[in-house]
PDB file of C-alpha atoms in Angstrom:
ATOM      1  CA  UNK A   1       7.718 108.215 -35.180  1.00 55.00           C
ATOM      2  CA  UNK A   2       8.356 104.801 -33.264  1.00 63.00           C
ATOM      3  CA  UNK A   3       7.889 104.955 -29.865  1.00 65.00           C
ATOM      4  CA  UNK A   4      11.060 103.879 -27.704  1.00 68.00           C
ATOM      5  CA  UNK A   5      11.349 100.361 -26.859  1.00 74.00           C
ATOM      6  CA  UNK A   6      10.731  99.427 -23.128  1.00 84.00           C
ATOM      7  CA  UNK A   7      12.962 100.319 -20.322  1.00 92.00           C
ATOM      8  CA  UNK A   8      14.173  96.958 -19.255  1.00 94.00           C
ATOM      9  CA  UNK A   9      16.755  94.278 -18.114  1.00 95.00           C
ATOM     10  CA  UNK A  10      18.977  95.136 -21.155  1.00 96.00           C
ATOM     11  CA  UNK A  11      18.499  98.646 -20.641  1.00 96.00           C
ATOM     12  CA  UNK A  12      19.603  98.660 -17.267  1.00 97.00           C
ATOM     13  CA  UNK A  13      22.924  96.050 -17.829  1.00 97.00           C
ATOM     14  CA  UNK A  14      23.442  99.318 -20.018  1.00 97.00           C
ATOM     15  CA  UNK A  15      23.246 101.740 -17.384  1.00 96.00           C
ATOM     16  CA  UNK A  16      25.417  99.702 -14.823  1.00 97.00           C
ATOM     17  CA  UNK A  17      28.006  99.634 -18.038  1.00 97.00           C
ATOM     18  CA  UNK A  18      27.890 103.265 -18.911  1.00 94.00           C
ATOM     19  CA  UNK A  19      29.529 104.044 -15.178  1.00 92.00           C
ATOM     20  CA  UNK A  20      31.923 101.111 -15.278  1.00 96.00           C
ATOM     21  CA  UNK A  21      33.135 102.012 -18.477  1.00 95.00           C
ATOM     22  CA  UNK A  22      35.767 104.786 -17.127  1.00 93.00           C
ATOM     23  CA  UNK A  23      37.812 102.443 -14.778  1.00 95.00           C
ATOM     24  CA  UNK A  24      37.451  99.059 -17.053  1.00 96.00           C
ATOM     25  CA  UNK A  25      36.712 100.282 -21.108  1.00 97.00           C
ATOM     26  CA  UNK A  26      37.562  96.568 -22.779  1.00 97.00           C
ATOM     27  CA  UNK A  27      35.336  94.822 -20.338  1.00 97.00           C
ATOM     28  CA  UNK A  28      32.752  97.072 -21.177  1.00 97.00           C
ATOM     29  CA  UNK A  29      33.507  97.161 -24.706  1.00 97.00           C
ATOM     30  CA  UNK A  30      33.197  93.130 -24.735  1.00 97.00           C
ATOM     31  CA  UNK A  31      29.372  93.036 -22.510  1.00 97.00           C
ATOM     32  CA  UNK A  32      28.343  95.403 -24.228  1.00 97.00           C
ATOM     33  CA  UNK A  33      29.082  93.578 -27.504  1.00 96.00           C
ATOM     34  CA  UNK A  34      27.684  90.354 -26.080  1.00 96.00           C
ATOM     35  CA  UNK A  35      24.516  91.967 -25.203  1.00 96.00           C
ATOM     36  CA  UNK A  36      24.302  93.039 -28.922  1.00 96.00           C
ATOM     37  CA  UNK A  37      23.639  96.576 -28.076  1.00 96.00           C
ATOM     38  CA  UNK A  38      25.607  99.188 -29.567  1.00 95.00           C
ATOM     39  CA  UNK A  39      27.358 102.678 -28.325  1.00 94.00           C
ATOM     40  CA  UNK A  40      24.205 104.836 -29.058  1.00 94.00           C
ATOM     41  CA  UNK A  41      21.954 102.173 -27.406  1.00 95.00           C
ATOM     42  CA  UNK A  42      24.091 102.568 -24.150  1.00 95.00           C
ATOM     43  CA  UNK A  43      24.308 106.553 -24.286  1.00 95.00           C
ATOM     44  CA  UNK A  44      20.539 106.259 -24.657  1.00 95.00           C
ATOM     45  CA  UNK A  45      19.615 103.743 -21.709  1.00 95.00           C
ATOM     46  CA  UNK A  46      21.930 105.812 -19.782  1.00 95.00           C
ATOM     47  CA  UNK A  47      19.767 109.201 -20.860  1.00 95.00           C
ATOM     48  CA  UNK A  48      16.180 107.644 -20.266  1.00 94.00           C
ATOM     49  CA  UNK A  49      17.575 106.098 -16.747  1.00 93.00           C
ATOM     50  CA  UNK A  50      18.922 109.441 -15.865  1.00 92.00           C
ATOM     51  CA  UNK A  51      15.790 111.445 -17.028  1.00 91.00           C
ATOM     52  CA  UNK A  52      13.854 109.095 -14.569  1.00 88.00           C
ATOM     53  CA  UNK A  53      16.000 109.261 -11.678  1.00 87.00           C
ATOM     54  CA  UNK A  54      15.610 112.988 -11.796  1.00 86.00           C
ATOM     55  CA  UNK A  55      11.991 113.575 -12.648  1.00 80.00           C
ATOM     56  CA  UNK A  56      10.347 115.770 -10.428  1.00 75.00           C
ATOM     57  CA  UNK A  57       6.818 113.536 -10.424  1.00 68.00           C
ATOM     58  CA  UNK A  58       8.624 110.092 -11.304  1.00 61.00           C
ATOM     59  CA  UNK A  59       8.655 106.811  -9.608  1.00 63.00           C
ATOM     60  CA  UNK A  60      10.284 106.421  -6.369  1.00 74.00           C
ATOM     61  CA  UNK A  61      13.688 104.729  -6.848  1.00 84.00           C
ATOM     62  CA  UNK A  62      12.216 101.276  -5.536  1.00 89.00           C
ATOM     63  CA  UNK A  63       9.119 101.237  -7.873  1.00 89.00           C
ATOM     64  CA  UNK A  64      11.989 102.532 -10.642  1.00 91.00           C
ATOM     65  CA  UNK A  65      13.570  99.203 -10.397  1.00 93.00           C
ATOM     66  CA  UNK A  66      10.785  97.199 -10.552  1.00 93.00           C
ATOM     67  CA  UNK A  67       9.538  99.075 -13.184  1.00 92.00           C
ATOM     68  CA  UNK A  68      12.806  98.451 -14.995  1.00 94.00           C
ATOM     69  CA  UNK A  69      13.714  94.642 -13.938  1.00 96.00           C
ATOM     70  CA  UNK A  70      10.251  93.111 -13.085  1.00 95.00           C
ATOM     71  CA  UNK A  71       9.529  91.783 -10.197  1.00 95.00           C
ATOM     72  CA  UNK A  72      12.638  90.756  -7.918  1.00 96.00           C
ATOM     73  CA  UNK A  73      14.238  87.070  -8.138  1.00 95.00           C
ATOM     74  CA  UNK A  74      14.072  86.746  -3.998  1.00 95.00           C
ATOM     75  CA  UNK A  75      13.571  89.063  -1.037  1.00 94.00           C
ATOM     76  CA  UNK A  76      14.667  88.742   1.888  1.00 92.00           C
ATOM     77  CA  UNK A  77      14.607  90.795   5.374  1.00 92.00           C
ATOM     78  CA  UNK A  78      17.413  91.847   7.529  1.00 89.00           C
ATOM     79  CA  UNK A  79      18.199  93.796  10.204  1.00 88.00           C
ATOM     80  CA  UNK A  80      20.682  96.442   9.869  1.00 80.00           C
ATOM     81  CA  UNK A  81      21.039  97.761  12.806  1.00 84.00           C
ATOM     82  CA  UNK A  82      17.689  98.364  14.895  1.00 86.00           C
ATOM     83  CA  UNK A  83      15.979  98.918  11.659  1.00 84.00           C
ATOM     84  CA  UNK A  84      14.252  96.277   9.436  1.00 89.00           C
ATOM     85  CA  UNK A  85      14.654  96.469   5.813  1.00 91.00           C
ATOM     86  CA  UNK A  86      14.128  94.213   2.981  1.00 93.00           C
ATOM     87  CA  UNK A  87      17.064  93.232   0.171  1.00 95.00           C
ATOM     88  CA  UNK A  88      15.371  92.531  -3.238  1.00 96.00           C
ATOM     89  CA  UNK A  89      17.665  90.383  -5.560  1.00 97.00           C
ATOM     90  CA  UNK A  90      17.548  90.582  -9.597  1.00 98.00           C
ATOM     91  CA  UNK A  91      19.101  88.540 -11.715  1.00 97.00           C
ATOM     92  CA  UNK A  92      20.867  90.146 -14.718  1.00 96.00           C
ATOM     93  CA  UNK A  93      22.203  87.757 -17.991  1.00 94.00           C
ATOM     94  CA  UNK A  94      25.370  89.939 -17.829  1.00 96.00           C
ATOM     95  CA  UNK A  95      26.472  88.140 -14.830  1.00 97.00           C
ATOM     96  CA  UNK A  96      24.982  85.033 -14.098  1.00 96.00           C
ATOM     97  CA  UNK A  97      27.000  84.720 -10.686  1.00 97.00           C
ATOM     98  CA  UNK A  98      25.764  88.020  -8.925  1.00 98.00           C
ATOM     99  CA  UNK A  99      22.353  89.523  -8.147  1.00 98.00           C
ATOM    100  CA  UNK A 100      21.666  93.268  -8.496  1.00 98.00           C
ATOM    101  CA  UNK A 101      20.285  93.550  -4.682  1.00 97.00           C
ATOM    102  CA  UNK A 102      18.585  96.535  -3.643  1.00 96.00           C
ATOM    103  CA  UNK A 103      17.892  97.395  -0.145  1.00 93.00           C
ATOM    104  CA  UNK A 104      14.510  99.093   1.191  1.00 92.00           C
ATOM    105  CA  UNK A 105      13.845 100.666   4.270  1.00 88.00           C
ATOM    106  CA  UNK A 106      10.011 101.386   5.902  1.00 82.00           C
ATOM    107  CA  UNK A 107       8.216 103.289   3.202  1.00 81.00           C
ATOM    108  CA  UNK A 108      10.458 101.841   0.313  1.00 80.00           C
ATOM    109  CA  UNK A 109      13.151 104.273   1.183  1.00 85.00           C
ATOM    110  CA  UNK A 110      16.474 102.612  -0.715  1.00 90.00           C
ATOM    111  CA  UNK A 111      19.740 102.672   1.027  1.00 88.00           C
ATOM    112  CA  UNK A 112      21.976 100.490  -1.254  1.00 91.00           C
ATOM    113  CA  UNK A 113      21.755  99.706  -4.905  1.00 94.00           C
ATOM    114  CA  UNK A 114      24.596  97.255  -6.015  1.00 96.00           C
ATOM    115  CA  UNK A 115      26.149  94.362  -7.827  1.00 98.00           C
ATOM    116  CA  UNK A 116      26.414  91.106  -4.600  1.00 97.00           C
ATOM    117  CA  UNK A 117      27.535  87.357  -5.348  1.00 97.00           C
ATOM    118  CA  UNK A 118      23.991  85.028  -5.843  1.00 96.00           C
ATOM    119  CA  UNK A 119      23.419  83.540  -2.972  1.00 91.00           C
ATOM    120  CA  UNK A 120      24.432  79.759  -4.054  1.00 90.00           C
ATOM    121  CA  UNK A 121      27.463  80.707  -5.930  1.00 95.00           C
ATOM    122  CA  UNK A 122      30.781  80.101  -4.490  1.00 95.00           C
ATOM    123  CA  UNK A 123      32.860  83.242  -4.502  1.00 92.00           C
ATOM    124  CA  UNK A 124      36.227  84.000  -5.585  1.00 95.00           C
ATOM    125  CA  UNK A 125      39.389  82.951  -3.459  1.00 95.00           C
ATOM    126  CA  UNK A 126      40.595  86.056  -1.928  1.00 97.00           C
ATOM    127  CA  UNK A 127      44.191  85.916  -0.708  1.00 96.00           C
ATOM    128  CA  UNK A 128      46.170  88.682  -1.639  1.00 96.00           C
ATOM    129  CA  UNK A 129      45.685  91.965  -3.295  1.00 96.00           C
ATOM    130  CA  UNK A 130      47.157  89.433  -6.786  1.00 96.00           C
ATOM    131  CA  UNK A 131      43.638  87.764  -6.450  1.00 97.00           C
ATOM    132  CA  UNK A 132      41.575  91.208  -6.989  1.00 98.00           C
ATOM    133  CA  UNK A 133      41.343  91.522 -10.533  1.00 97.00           C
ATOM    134  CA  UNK A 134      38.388  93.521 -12.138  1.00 98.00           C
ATOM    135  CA  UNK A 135      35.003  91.995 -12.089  1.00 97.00           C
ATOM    136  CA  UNK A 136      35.937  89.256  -9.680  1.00 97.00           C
ATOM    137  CA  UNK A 137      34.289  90.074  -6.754  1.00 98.00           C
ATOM    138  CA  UNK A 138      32.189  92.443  -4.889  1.00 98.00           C
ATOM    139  CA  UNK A 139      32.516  94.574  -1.719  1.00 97.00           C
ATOM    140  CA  UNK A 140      31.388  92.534   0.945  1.00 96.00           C
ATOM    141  CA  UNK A 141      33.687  89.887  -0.516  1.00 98.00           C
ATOM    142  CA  UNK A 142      36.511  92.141  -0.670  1.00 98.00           C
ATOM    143  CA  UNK A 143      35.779  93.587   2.851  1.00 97.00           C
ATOM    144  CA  UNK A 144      35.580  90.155   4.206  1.00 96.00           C
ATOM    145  CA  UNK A 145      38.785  88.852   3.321  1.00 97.00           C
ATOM    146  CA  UNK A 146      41.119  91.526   4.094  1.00 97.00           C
ATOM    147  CA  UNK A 147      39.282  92.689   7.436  1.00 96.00           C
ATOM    148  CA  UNK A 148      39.319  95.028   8.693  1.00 96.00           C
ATOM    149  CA  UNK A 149      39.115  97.751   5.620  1.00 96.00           C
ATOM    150  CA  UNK A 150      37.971 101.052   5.731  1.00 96.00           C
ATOM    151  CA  UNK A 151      35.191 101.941   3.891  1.00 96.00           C
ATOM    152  CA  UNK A 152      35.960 105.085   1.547  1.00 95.00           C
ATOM    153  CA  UNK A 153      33.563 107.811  -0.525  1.00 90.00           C
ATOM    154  CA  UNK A 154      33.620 107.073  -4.293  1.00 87.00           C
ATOM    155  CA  UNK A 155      34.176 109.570  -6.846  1.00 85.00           C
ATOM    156  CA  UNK A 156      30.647 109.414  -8.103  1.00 85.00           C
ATOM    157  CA  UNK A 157      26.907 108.487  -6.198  1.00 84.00           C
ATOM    158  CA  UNK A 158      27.662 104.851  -7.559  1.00 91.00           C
ATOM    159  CA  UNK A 159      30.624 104.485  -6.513  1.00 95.00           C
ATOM    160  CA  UNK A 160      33.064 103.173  -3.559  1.00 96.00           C
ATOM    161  CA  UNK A 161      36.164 102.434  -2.342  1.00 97.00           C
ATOM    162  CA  UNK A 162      37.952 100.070   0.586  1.00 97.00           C
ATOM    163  CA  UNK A 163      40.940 100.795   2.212  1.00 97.00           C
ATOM    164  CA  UNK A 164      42.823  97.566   2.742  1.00 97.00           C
ATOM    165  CA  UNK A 165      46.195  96.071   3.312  1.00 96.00           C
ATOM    166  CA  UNK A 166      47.849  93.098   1.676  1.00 96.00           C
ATOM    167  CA  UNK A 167      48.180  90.199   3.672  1.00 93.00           C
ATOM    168  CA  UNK A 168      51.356  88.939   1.388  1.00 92.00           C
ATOM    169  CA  UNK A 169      53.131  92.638   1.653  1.00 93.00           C
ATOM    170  CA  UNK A 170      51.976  94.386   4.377  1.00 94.00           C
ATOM    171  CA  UNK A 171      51.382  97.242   1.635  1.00 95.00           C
ATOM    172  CA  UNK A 172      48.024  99.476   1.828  1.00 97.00           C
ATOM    173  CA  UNK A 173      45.872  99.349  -1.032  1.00 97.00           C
ATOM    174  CA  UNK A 174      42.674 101.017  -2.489  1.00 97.00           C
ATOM    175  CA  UNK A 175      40.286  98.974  -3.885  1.00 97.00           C
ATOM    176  CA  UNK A 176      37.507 100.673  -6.077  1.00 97.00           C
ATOM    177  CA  UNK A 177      34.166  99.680  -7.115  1.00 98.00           C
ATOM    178  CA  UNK A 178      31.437 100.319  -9.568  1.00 97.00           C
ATOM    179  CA  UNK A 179      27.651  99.318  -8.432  1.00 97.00           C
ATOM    180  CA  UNK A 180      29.502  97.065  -5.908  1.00 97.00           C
ATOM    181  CA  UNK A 181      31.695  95.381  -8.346  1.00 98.00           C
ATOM    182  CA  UNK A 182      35.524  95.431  -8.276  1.00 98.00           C
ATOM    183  CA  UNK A 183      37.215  98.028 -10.868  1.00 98.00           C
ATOM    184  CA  UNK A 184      40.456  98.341  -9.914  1.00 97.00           C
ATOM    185  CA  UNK A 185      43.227  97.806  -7.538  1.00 97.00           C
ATOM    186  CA  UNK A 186      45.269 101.033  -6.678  1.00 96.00           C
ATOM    187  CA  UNK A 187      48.187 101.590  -3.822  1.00 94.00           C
ATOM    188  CA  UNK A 188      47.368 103.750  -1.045  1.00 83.00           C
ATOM    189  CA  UNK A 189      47.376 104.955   2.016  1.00 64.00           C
ATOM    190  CA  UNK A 190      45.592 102.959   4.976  1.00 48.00           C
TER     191      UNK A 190
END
């Protein structure tokens, strides 16, 4: 028996996938062709992430990633608040124009895990609720341009939502997101 193949940058473009796949199914249908893997691959990166995430002696989630994506493209630290934490950037092939950034409190603690634009390239134009289409931006883009929003829970850990209203309508509007990356567009209460 063939031992599995490393847990890696395809791997994890899998994983972000997997979740994304039950607001946007043709986009994920298309990366996932492009990356060459096929439905059982993703089921599977999606079963070995999951069996690491909840292993009672496994890594902590910040040594997962690098574990998973190598070391990180950049880090930078911020302040959030009065604490100090660092934001490690990956790069993943999938999308060339965003980072997967994770941030890390003292001790490695993570507090965010998501899909945010690269740092030198230009985001989207972001007008009306007509410019949000899936994939196009993230939520600190979307949160920028139609301050203020209110930030909502997700329907899953990887998940979120803004409450915002369209500048063009006056209209309220849910915006949803998958590992920080726009999914959907819905109308809503504000």
């Amino acid at each position: 028996m063939t031992a599995p193949a490393p847990f890696g940058p395809l791997q994890f473009q899998l994983v972000l996938l997997r979740r994304m796949a039950d607001h946007q199914p043709d986009l994920v249908e298309d990366a996932r062709r492009g990356l060459g893997a096929s439905l059982a691959e993703t089921r599977e990166a999606n079963r070995r992430w999951q069996a690491m995430v909840r292993a009672p002696r496994g890594r902590g989630a910040l040594r997962r990633y690098r574990s998973a994506l190598g070391e990180p493209e950049s880090s930078v630290r911020r302040v959030v608040g009065d604490l100090e934490c660092d934001a490690l950037l990956w790069r993943l092939p999938l999308w060339p124009d965003l980072r997967f950034e994770v941030m890390a409190g003292p001790g490695g603690a993570v507090w965010n895990e998501w899909l945010v634009r690269a740092p030198a390239a230009p985001a989207p134009g972001l007008r009306t609720v007509r410019d949000l289409r899936p994939w196009s931006c993230t939520v600190d883009e979307v949160a920028r341009a139609f301050a203020p929003v209110r930030p909502m829970e997700g329907s899953a850990p990887t998940r979120c939502a803004l409450a915002l209203t369209d500048p063009a309508d006056r209209l309220p509007y849910v915006a949803e997101f998958t590992w920080g990356l726009l999914q959907r567009v819905l109308p809503g209460r504000v």
